[in-house]
Coordinates of C-alpha atoms in Angstrom, one line a residue:
Chain D
M1 CA 0.3 0.0 0.1
P2 CA 1.4 3.9 -0.4
T3 CA 3.6 4.8 2.2
H4 CA 1.2 7.1 3.3
P5 CA -2.5 6.0 2.3
I6 CA -4.9 8.6 2.3
R7 CA -6.5 7.6 6.6
A8 CA -9.2 10.6 6.6
L9 CA -10.6 13.9 5.4
R10 CA -12.4 17.1 6.9
A11 CA -13.8 19.7 4.7
S12 CA -16.6 22.0 5.3
S13 CA -18.3 24.1 3.4
F14 CA -15.8 22.9 0.2
G15 CA -17.2 23.1 -2.6
A16 CA -21.1 21.0 -2.4
F17 CA -20.0 20.2 1.4
A18 CA -21.9 21.8 4.1
H19 CA -19.2 18.9 6.6
V20 CA -18.4 16.1 6.2
D21 CA -16.0 13.9 8.8
L22 CA -14.9 10.6 6.2
E23 CA -12.4 7.2 6.7
F24 CA -11.0 5.6 4.2
A25 CA -9.8 2.2 3.9
S26 CA -6.3 1.5 2.7
G27 CA -7.7 -1.0 0.5
L28 CA -10.6 -0.5 -1.7
N29 CA -13.1 2.9 -1.3
V30 CA -16.4 3.1 -2.8
I31 CA -18.2 6.6 -3.3
V32 CA -22.0 6.7 -4.5
G33 CA -24.2 9.5 -4.5
D34 CA -26.9 11.0 -6.6
N35 CA -25.6 13.3 -10.1
G36 CA -24.5 16.9 -8.5
A37 CA -24.2 15.0 -4.5
G38 CA -20.1 15.7 -4.7
K39 CA -18.8 12.2 -5.6
S40 CA -16.2 13.6 -8.2
Q41 CA -15.6 17.0 -5.6
L42 CA -14.5 14.6 -3.6
L43 CA -11.9 12.5 -5.9
K44 CA -10.5 15.3 -6.8
V45 CA -9.9 17.3 -3.2
L46 CA -8.7 14.3 -2.3
Y47 CA -6.4 13.8 -5.4
A48 CA -5.5 17.8 -6.0
C49 CA -4.2 17.4 -1.7
T50 CA -2.3 14.4 -2.7
A51 CA -0.6 15.2 -6.0
T52 CA 0.5 18.5 -4.4
L53 CA 1.9 16.7 -1.6
E54 CA 3.4 14.5 -4.0
E55 CA 4.6 17.1 -6.7
S56 CA 6.7 19.4 -3.9
R57 CA 10.1 18.7 -3.1
D58 CA 10.7 18.2 0.5
G59 CA 12.5 21.6 0.8
A60 CA 9.0 22.8 -0.5
L61 CA 6.8 21.9 1.8
S62 CA 6.9 25.1 3.9
K63 CA 2.8 26.6 4.7
T64 CA 4.2 29.2 2.5
T65 CA 5.2 27.3 -0.9
L66 CA 2.5 25.4 -0.3
S67 CA -1.0 28.2 0.1
R68 CA 0.5 28.3 -3.1
T69 CA 0.9 25.7 -5.1
L70 CA -1.8 23.7 -3.9
A71 CA -4.1 26.8 -4.4
S72 CA -3.3 26.1 -8.3
K73 CA -3.6 22.5 -7.9
L74 CA -7.1 23.3 -6.7
V75 CA -7.8 25.8 -9.4
G76 CA -6.4 23.0 -11.8
T77 CA -8.0 20.5 -10.9
F78 CA -11.7 22.2 -10.5
K79 CA -11.8 24.9 -13.2
P80 CA -13.5 27.0 -11.2
E81 CA -12.8 31.5 -12.7
S82 CA -11.1 31.7 -9.4
L83 CA -10.5 29.6 -5.8
G84 CA -12.9 31.8 -4.0
R85 CA -15.7 30.0 -6.0
L86 CA -15.2 26.7 -4.5
A87 CA -16.1 27.9 -0.6
N88 CA -19.7 27.8 -0.4
R89 CA -21.8 30.3 1.2
Q90 CA -24.7 28.4 2.3
R91 CA -25.0 28.0 6.3
G92 CA -24.0 31.9 6.0
R93 CA -20.5 30.7 6.3
A94 CA -18.0 32.0 3.7
R95 CA -14.4 29.6 4.3
A96 CA -13.7 26.6 3.2
E97 CA -12.0 24.6 6.0
V98 CA -10.1 21.1 4.0
R99 CA -7.8 18.2 6.5
L100 CA -6.6 15.5 5.6
K101 CA -5.4 12.9 7.7
L102 CA -2.4 10.6 6.1
G103 CA -0.7 7.6 7.7
G104 CA 2.6 7.5 9.1
L105 CA 2.8 11.2 8.9
K106 CA 2.2 13.3 12.4
E107 CA 1.1 16.2 10.7
H108 CA -1.9 17.1 8.2
L109 CA -2.3 19.3 5.3
A110 CA -4.9 21.5 6.8
F111 CA -6.0 24.7 5.1
S112 CA -8.6 27.1 4.3
F113 CA -9.6 30.0 2.0
A114 CA -13.0 32.6 1.8
T115 CA -15.4 33.2 -0.9
N116 CA -13.0 36.4 -2.7
S117 CA -9.6 34.4 -2.5
R118 CA -8.0 34.0 -6.2
S119 CA -4.9 32.3 -5.7
E120 CA -3.6 31.3 -2.4
V121 CA -5.0 29.6 0.5
V122 CA -4.4 29.4 3.9
V123 CA -2.5 26.2 4.9
A124 CA -2.3 25.8 8.9
S125 CA -0.6 22.4 9.1
A126 CA 1.6 20.6 6.7
P127 CA 3.3 17.2 6.4
T128 CA 7.1 18.3 6.5
R129 CA 7.7 15.2 4.3
S130 CA 6.3 14.7 0.8
L131 CA 4.8 12.0 -0.5
E132 CA 6.9 9.0 -2.3
D133 CA 3.3 7.7 -3.7
T134 CA 2.0 9.0 -7.4
P135 CA -2.2 9.9 -7.5
V136 CA -4.0 8.9 -10.8
F137 CA -7.3 10.4 -12.1
L138 CA -8.6 9.0 -13.9
P139 CA -11.4 10.6 -15.3
S140 CA -14.7 9.1 -16.9
R141 CA -13.5 8.1 -20.4
E142 CA -10.2 6.7 -21.5
L143 CA -7.4 9.0 -22.3
L144 CA -5.2 6.9 -24.8
S145 CA -6.8 7.6 -27.6
I146 CA -6.2 11.6 -27.2
Y147 CA -2.7 11.3 -25.9
P148 CA -0.9 12.0 -28.8
G149 CA -0.2 15.4 -28.6
F150 CA -2.2 16.0 -25.8
V151 CA -0.1 16.8 -23.5
S152 CA 2.4 19.7 -25.3
M153 CA -1.0 21.0 -27.0
Y154 CA -1.6 21.4 -23.1
N155 CA 1.2 22.9 -22.1
E156 CA 1.2 25.8 -25.0
R157 CA -2.5 26.2 -25.6
L158 CA -5.3 27.6 -23.1
L159 CA -8.0 23.8 -23.4
E160 CA -11.3 23.8 -21.4
F161 CA -9.7 20.1 -19.7
D162 CA -9.0 20.3 -16.5
E163 CA -5.5 19.9 -15.2
T164 CA -6.4 16.2 -14.3
W165 CA -6.2 15.1 -18.1
K166 CA -3.4 16.5 -18.5
D167 CA -1.3 15.1 -15.4
T168 CA -2.8 11.7 -16.5
A169 CA -1.6 12.1 -19.9
D170 CA 2.2 12.6 -18.4
L171 CA 1.8 9.6 -16.3
L172 CA 0.7 7.3 -19.5
G173 CA 3.7 8.7 -21.1
R174 CA 5.7 6.6 -18.6
P175 CA 7.8 4.1 -20.6
P176 CA 7.5 0.2 -18.3
L177 CA 9.9 -0.6 -15.8
R178 CA 13.1 -2.6 -16.4
G179 CA 14.4 -5.4 -14.0
P180 CA 12.7 -7.1 -10.4
R181 CA 9.4 -4.7 -10.4
S182 CA 8.8 -5.7 -14.1
E183 CA 8.6 -8.8 -13.5
A184 CA 6.2 -8.1 -10.1
A185 CA 4.4 -6.0 -13.2
R186 CA 3.8 -8.7 -15.8
E187 CA 2.2 -11.2 -12.9
L188 CA -0.5 -8.6 -12.0
L189 CA -1.4 -7.5 -15.8
A190 CA -0.9 -11.5 -17.0
P191 CA -4.8 -11.6 -15.8
I192 CA -5.6 -7.9 -17.6
E193 CA -3.9 -9.1 -20.8
N194 CA -6.0 -12.0 -21.0
L195 CA -9.2 -10.1 -20.7
L196 CA -8.2 -7.4 -23.5
D197 CA -6.2 -10.4 -25.6
G198 CA -3.3 -8.9 -26.2
R199 CA -0.7 -6.3 -24.9
V200 CA -0.4 -2.7 -25.2
S201 CA 2.3 -0.9 -26.4
E202 CA 3.3 2.3 -27.1
V203 CA 5.4 3.5 -30.6
G204 CA 6.3 7.1 -31.6
G205 CA 4.0 8.6 -29.3
R206 CA 0.9 6.6 -30.2
F207 CA -0.9 3.6 -28.1
Y208 CA -1.6 0.1 -29.7
L209 CA -3.2 -3.1 -28.7
E210 CA -1.5 -5.9 -29.8
Q211 CA -3.8 -8.8 -30.5
R212 CA -3.3 -12.4 -31.5
G213 CA -3.2 -12.8 -35.0
L214 CA -5.2 -8.8 -35.6
G215 CA -1.6 -7.0 -35.1
N216 CA -1.2 -3.8 -33.6
L217 CA -4.8 -2.0 -33.4
E218 CA -5.2 1.4 -33.3
M219 CA -6.0 3.1 -29.8
H220 CA -8.8 4.5 -31.8
L221 CA -10.1 1.1 -33.8
V222 CA -10.1 -1.2 -29.8
A223 CA -13.5 -1.2 -28.0
E224 CA -13.7 1.8 -24.8
G225 CA -13.8 -0.3 -22.8
Q226 CA -10.3 -2.2 -23.7
R227 CA -9.6 1.0 -23.8
K228 CA -9.8 1.9 -20.6
L229 CA -8.2 -1.7 -19.2
A230 CA -5.1 -0.6 -21.5
M231 CA -4.4 2.6 -19.3
I232 CA -4.4 0.6 -16.2
V233 CA -2.2 -1.7 -18.4
R234 CA 0.1 1.2 -18.8
L235 CA 0.0 2.9 -15.0
V236 CA 1.3 -1.2 -14.1
Q237 CA 3.8 -1.6 -16.3
S238 CA 5.4 2.1 -15.6
G239 CA 5.6 0.9 -11.8
T240 CA 2.8 4.3 -11.2
L241 CA 0.0 1.3 -9.8
L242 CA 2.2 -1.5 -8.9
Q243 CA 1.7 -2.6 -5.1
R244 CA 1.6 1.4 -4.6
G245 CA -0.2 4.7 -5.0
Y246 CA -2.8 6.0 -5.5
L247 CA -5.9 5.5 -7.9
F248 CA -8.9 8.4 -8.4
W249 CA -11.4 6.4 -10.7
D250 CA -14.4 8.7 -11.4
E251 CA -17.2 6.5 -13.2
P252 CA -15.1 3.1 -14.5
E253 CA -19.0 2.1 -15.4
A254 CA -18.8 5.0 -18.2
N255 CA -19.1 4.0 -22.2
L256 CA -19.1 0.0 -20.6
N257 CA -21.3 -2.8 -21.2
P258 CA -22.2 -5.6 -18.1
S259 CA -19.4 -8.0 -19.5
T260 CA -16.9 -5.4 -19.6
L261 CA -17.9 -3.7 -16.2
R262 CA -16.8 -7.0 -15.0
A263 CA -13.9 -7.1 -16.3
V264 CA -13.0 -4.4 -15.0
A265 CA -14.5 -4.6 -11.5
K266 CA -12.0 -7.9 -10.9
V267 CA -9.2 -5.2 -11.8
I268 CA -9.9 -2.3 -9.2
D269 CA -10.2 -5.5 -7.2
S270 CA -6.9 -7.1 -8.0
L271 CA -5.4 -3.2 -7.7
A272 CA -6.2 -2.4 -4.3
R273 CA -5.8 -5.8 -3.1
S274 CA -2.0 -5.5 -4.9
G275 CA -1.3 -2.4 -2.3
V276 CA -3.0 0.6 -4.6
Q277 CA -5.2 2.6 -2.6
V278 CA -8.4 3.1 -5.0
F279 CA -11.4 5.5 -4.2
V280 CA -14.3 4.6 -7.0
A281 CA -17.1 6.9 -7.7
T282 CA -19.7 4.9 -9.3
H283 CA -23.8 5.1 -9.9
S284 CA -23.8 1.7 -11.2
V285 CA -25.5 -0.6 -9.1
F286 CA -24.1 -3.6 -11.3
L287 CA -20.7 -2.5 -10.2
L288 CA -21.7 -2.2 -6.8
R289 CA -22.8 -5.7 -6.8
E290 CA -19.3 -6.6 -8.7
L291 CA -16.9 -5.1 -6.0
S292 CA -19.2 -6.6 -3.4
L293 CA -19.0 -10.8 -5.1
L294 CA -15.2 -10.1 -5.4
G295 CA -14.8 -9.2 -1.7
A296 CA -17.4 -11.4 -0.4
S297 CA -15.8 -14.4 -2.5
S298 CA -11.9 -13.8 -0.5
G299 CA -13.3 -12.5 2.6
A300 CA -11.9 -9.3 2.3
S301 CA -12.6 -6.1 4.6
D302 CA -10.2 -3.8 4.0
Y303 CA -13.6 -1.9 2.0
M304 CA -14.9 1.5 2.3
I305 CA -18.2 2.4 1.1
T306 CA -19.0 6.4 1.6
G307 CA -22.4 7.8 0.4
L308 CA -23.1 11.1 -0.6
A309 CA -26.8 13.0 -0.5
R310 CA -28.0 16.2 -0.9
G311 CA -29.4 18.0 2.0
P312 CA -31.3 20.5 2.9
E313 CA -27.9 22.5 4.2
G314 CA -25.4 21.1 2.0
V315 CA -24.2 17.3 0.9
V316 CA -23.8 15.3 4.3
A317 CA -21.6 11.8 3.7
A318 CA -22.3 8.4 5.6
Q319 CA -20.0 5.7 5.3
A320 CA -20.6 1.9 6.2
G321 CA -18.4 -1.8 5.7
S322 CA -20.9 -3.0 3.1
I323 CA -23.4 -1.7 1.1
Q324 CA -26.1 -3.1 3.0
D325 CA -25.1 -1.5 6.2
L326 CA -25.6 2.0 4.1
D327 CA -28.4 3.5 4.4
L328 CA -30.5 3.5 1.5
S329 CA -30.8 7.2 0.3
Y330 CA -27.5 7.1 0.0
I331 CA -27.6 4.9 -2.5
R332 CA -30.3 6.8 -4.8
A333 CA -29.1 4.1 -8.1
L334 CA -30.3 1.2 -6.0
E335 CA -33.1 2.8 -4.3
A336 CA -34.2 4.0 -8.6
E337 CA -34.0 0.2 -8.9
F338 CA -36.3 -0.8 -6.6
E339 CA -38.4 1.4 -7.5
Q340 CA -38.4 0.7 -11.2
A341 CA -38.5 -3.2 -10.9
D342 CA -42.0 -2.7 -9.1
R343 CA -43.5 -0.5 -12.1
Y344 CA -42.0 -2.6 -14.7
L345 CA -43.8 -5.9 -13.0
T346 CA -46.9 -4.2 -12.2
S347 CA -47.1 -2.4 -15.6
D348 CA -49.3 -5.0 -18.7
S349 CA -46.8 -4.1 -21.5
S350 CA -44.1 -6.5 -19.9
A351 CA -46.1 -9.2 -19.8
I352 CA -46.1 -10.7 -22.4
Chain K
M1 CA -34.7 -43.3 -0.6
S2 CA -36.5 -40.9 -2.8
E3 CA -37.1 -37.4 -3.2
V4 CA -39.4 -34.9 -1.4
E5 CA -41.7 -33.8 -3.3
V6 CA -44.0 -30.8 -1.5
E7 CA -46.2 -28.6 -3.1
V8 CA -46.8 -24.9 -1.8
D9 CA -48.4 -21.8 -4.0
G10 CA -49.1 -24.0 -6.6
N11 CA -45.8 -24.7 -7.5
R12 CA -44.2 -28.3 -6.9
F13 CA -40.8 -28.2 -4.6
V14 CA -38.4 -31.3 -5.7
F15 CA -35.8 -31.8 -3.1
P16 CA -33.2 -34.3 -3.1
A17 CA -33.7 -37.4 -1.0
S18 CA -31.0 -36.3 1.6
F19 CA -33.3 -33.4 2.4
E20 CA -34.8 -33.5 5.4
I21 CA -38.1 -30.8 5.3
E22 CA -40.9 -29.5 7.1
V23 CA -44.2 -27.7 5.8
Y24 CA -43.5 -25.0 8.8
D25 CA -46.4 -23.4 8.3
E26 CA -48.7 -26.7 9.0
W27 CA -47.3 -27.2 11.9
N28 CA -50.0 -26.8 14.6
F29 CA -47.1 -25.5 17.7
Y30 CA -46.5 -23.0 14.9
R31 CA -50.1 -22.2 14.5
K32 CA -50.4 -21.3 18.3
L33 CA -47.4 -19.1 17.7
T34 CA -49.0 -16.8 15.6
A35 CA -52.2 -15.9 18.1
A36 CA -52.0 -12.9 19.8
P37 CA -49.9 -12.1 21.4
L38 CA -46.6 -12.9 19.4
K39 CA -48.5 -13.1 15.7
A40 CA -45.8 -14.6 14.4
A41 CA -45.0 -14.8 10.9
G42 CA -43.7 -18.0 9.3
C43 CA -41.9 -19.7 6.4
D44 CA -43.7 -22.3 4.1
L45 CA -40.9 -24.6 4.1
V46 CA -38.2 -25.3 6.7
A47 CA -35.5 -27.7 4.5
L48 CA -32.3 -29.2 6.4
S49 CA -29.8 -30.4 3.9
A50 CA -26.2 -32.0 5.6
D51 CA -25.1 -28.5 7.1
T52 CA -27.5 -25.9 5.7
M53 CA -30.9 -25.1 7.3
Y54 CA -33.5 -23.3 4.1
L55 CA -35.8 -21.1 5.4
I56 CA -38.6 -21.2 2.0
E57 CA -40.7 -19.3 1.8
A58 CA -42.6 -19.4 -1.8
K59 CA -44.8 -16.6 -3.2
D60 CA -46.2 -16.7 -6.8
Y61 CA -47.6 -13.6 -8.4
S62 CA -48.1 -15.3 -11.9
R63 CA -51.3 -16.9 -11.3
P64 CA -54.2 -15.6 -11.9
D65 CA -55.8 -15.8 -9.0
S66 CA -52.3 -14.2 -6.7
K67 CA -52.4 -11.1 -4.6
K68 CA -50.9 -8.0 -5.9
W69 CA -47.3 -7.4 -6.1
P70 CA -46.5 -5.5 -3.2
G71 CA -43.3 -3.9 -4.1
V72 CA -40.1 -4.3 -3.1
G73 CA -39.8 -3.0 -0.2
K74 CA -43.0 -4.7 1.1
L75 CA -42.1 -8.2 0.0
A76 CA -39.0 -8.0 1.9
D77 CA -39.6 -6.9 4.7
A78 CA -42.3 -10.3 4.8
V79 CA -40.2 -12.3 3.4
T80 CA -37.3 -10.9 6.9
V81 CA -39.9 -10.7 9.0
K82 CA -41.0 -15.0 8.4
G83 CA -37.2 -15.7 8.4
F84 CA -36.6 -13.9 11.9
D85 CA -40.1 -15.6 13.3
T86 CA -39.2 -18.5 12.1
L87 CA -35.8 -19.0 13.3
A88 CA -37.5 -18.1 17.0
G89 CA -40.3 -20.7 15.9
I90 CA -37.6 -23.7 15.2
L91 CA -35.6 -22.8 18.5
A92 CA -38.5 -22.7 20.4
A93 CA -39.6 -26.2 19.0
A94 CA -36.1 -27.6 19.5
K95 CA -37.0 -26.8 23.0
S96 CA -40.9 -27.6 22.9
G97 CA -40.7 -31.1 24.2
G98 CA -43.1 -31.6 21.5
M99 CA -43.7 -33.8 18.0
H100 CA -41.6 -31.2 16.7
E101 CA -38.6 -31.2 19.0
A102 CA -36.2 -34.1 17.2
F103 CA -36.9 -31.6 13.9
G104 CA -35.7 -28.5 15.6
Q105 CA -33.1 -30.0 17.1
K106 CA -31.5 -31.2 13.4
A107 CA -32.9 -27.7 12.4
V108 CA -30.2 -25.5 15.0
S109 CA -27.8 -27.9 15.1
R110 CA -27.2 -26.9 11.1
E111 CA -23.6 -25.0 10.2
R112 CA -25.5 -22.2 8.3
F113 CA -28.5 -21.6 7.7
I114 CA -30.1 -19.0 4.7
L115 CA -32.9 -17.2 3.8
C116 CA -34.9 -18.0 0.8
L117 CA -37.6 -17.1 -1.4
S118 CA -38.9 -18.6 -4.3
V119 CA -40.3 -16.4 -6.3
E120 CA -42.4 -16.0 -9.5
F121 CA -43.0 -12.2 -11.2
P122 CA -46.4 -11.1 -12.2
A123 CA -44.4 -10.7 -15.4
T124 CA -43.1 -13.3 -16.9
D125 CA -40.4 -12.3 -19.7
R126 CA -36.4 -12.0 -20.0
L127 CA -36.1 -8.7 -18.2
A128 CA -38.5 -8.8 -15.3
Q129 CA -35.9 -12.0 -14.2
T130 CA -33.2 -9.1 -13.9
Y131 CA -35.2 -7.6 -10.7
R132 CA -34.0 -11.0 -8.4
P133 CA -30.8 -9.5 -7.9
A134 CA -32.5 -5.9 -6.9
L135 CA -35.2 -8.0 -4.6
K136 CA -31.9 -9.6 -3.4
D137 CA -30.5 -7.0 -2.0
A138 CA -33.4 -5.9 -0.4
I139 CA -34.2 -8.8 1.6
A140 CA -30.1 -8.5 2.2
R141 CA -30.8 -5.1 3.6
K142 CA -33.4 -5.7 5.7
A143 CA -32.1 -8.9 7.2
K144 CA -28.4 -7.1 7.4
Y145 CA -28.4 -8.7 11.2
L146 CA -28.5 -12.0 9.9
R147 CA -25.5 -12.2 8.6
S148 CA -26.2 -14.5 6.0
Q149 CA -26.8 -13.8 2.6
P150 CA -30.3 -14.7 1.5
L151 CA -31.3 -16.7 -1.9
V152 CA -33.6 -15.1 -4.4
V153 CA -34.6 -18.1 -6.8
S154 CA -37.4 -19.3 -9.1
N155 CA -38.6 -22.4 -10.8
A156 CA -36.3 -21.5 -14.0
T157 CA -33.1 -21.0 -11.4
S158 CA -30.9 -23.5 -12.6
G159 CA -28.2 -24.1 -9.5
K160 CA -30.3 -24.0 -6.8
P161 CA -30.2 -27.4 -4.2
W162 CA -34.0 -28.1 -5.4
E163 CA -36.0 -28.5 -8.3
S164 CA -39.9 -26.4 -8.9
S165 CA -41.9 -25.9 -11.1
R166 CA -45.2 -24.6 -11.9
A167 CA -48.2 -26.9 -10.5
W168 CA -51.2 -24.7 -11.7
R169 CA -52.8 -24.4 -15.2

């Protein structure tokens, strides 16, 4: 697992959140909630904090420096017009406060900013060491097909893509490992490459899937689900997500059919077991069931499900160790499925 | 030894000969529990395999004369209450000194128990069958303190420990 796994997050008046006080598992963390309940925001604030702490060299972890680098990362990750837009004004409060606790680090990362903040946060405390592990943010669509030229264009032009796209594209471009760790990567990747029925390669800045009998297929010719799995292959090959690291994956289910999603669930589960701290935001009851089945079959306990729901004063959260223990009001997708079942089963048109 | 055959709610259940079956809701012992103040509910069948006690509730909403579909939530409530009450009834029977004592003692000695709903939906097309996982989720949520994953099956489900089929026309 990461040297410093994310243990807890407390956030007040940040984005959609009124106040949340969350703890996380070192293995797999699943985040559920309705549209607009803040699932992506939760992933992004965790990503922005860990990415800032990873990108800062040890000597640069002063509060003064962090106040700028953290603010810049938050703006790059969320893309508001100004930093202060991320502080919500509900309940008459106009100051966002965030506190992140990392395992093995005595000092928390704690910062705040006001609605009129533009480019700096106030850092109340900060770890004295930078993070050794790399955070990875996977947006809901794959990036391999747009990779060629994307990073250089992002660096040269004003694009509306948020910074996670560029960061992740950078990581996808990292070359594969050599030496003993590459053997560990091959072992972890074998089942994924079986699912892909091929190997992922990079030639001249473009990615290909080398499929048996078909040769090199350009990523544009490969199904979206396979491209998503291929991103994981690249990140494991380079050691970024090999037995360590943080993975934040927003709606892995997007554009995938259930059989491919089952494969994705297996990959998520195997990454978490191999030592990556995984955070997945999802609407998919199918994915929740697959992850639950995978966890139950092995008796895994390093699992936390976080439900987010909009309340009158902002988003509130609840957490549980299993889907059955989380109140249904936080799992709108499941509630909607129950409602649909009743409508479908009693509809005349369904009695075919 | 021959297979054990039982008819419940218009459906025929055929269990392997190694199973012991009781039509629990026909026990006089159970009938007494249904009276005030307990007003206990009960599953239709209690089936014992070598290591498992199955508490089976059978519902067929596809029959023309069946009750109206109660909804996922209410059905899950009803099955859960029946499961809890049947467990309590079986435990009481095991200590009763009456005619069901021996069966009750065998039942409570099993390593595990599984609450099972055998359900025929009011809609019989293939898409309707996709709602069985939803029903299982709903029951699992209600019955979470049992710490035993429920089983939700239909006549068409393959791989269950028994066979069942429609007996009505």
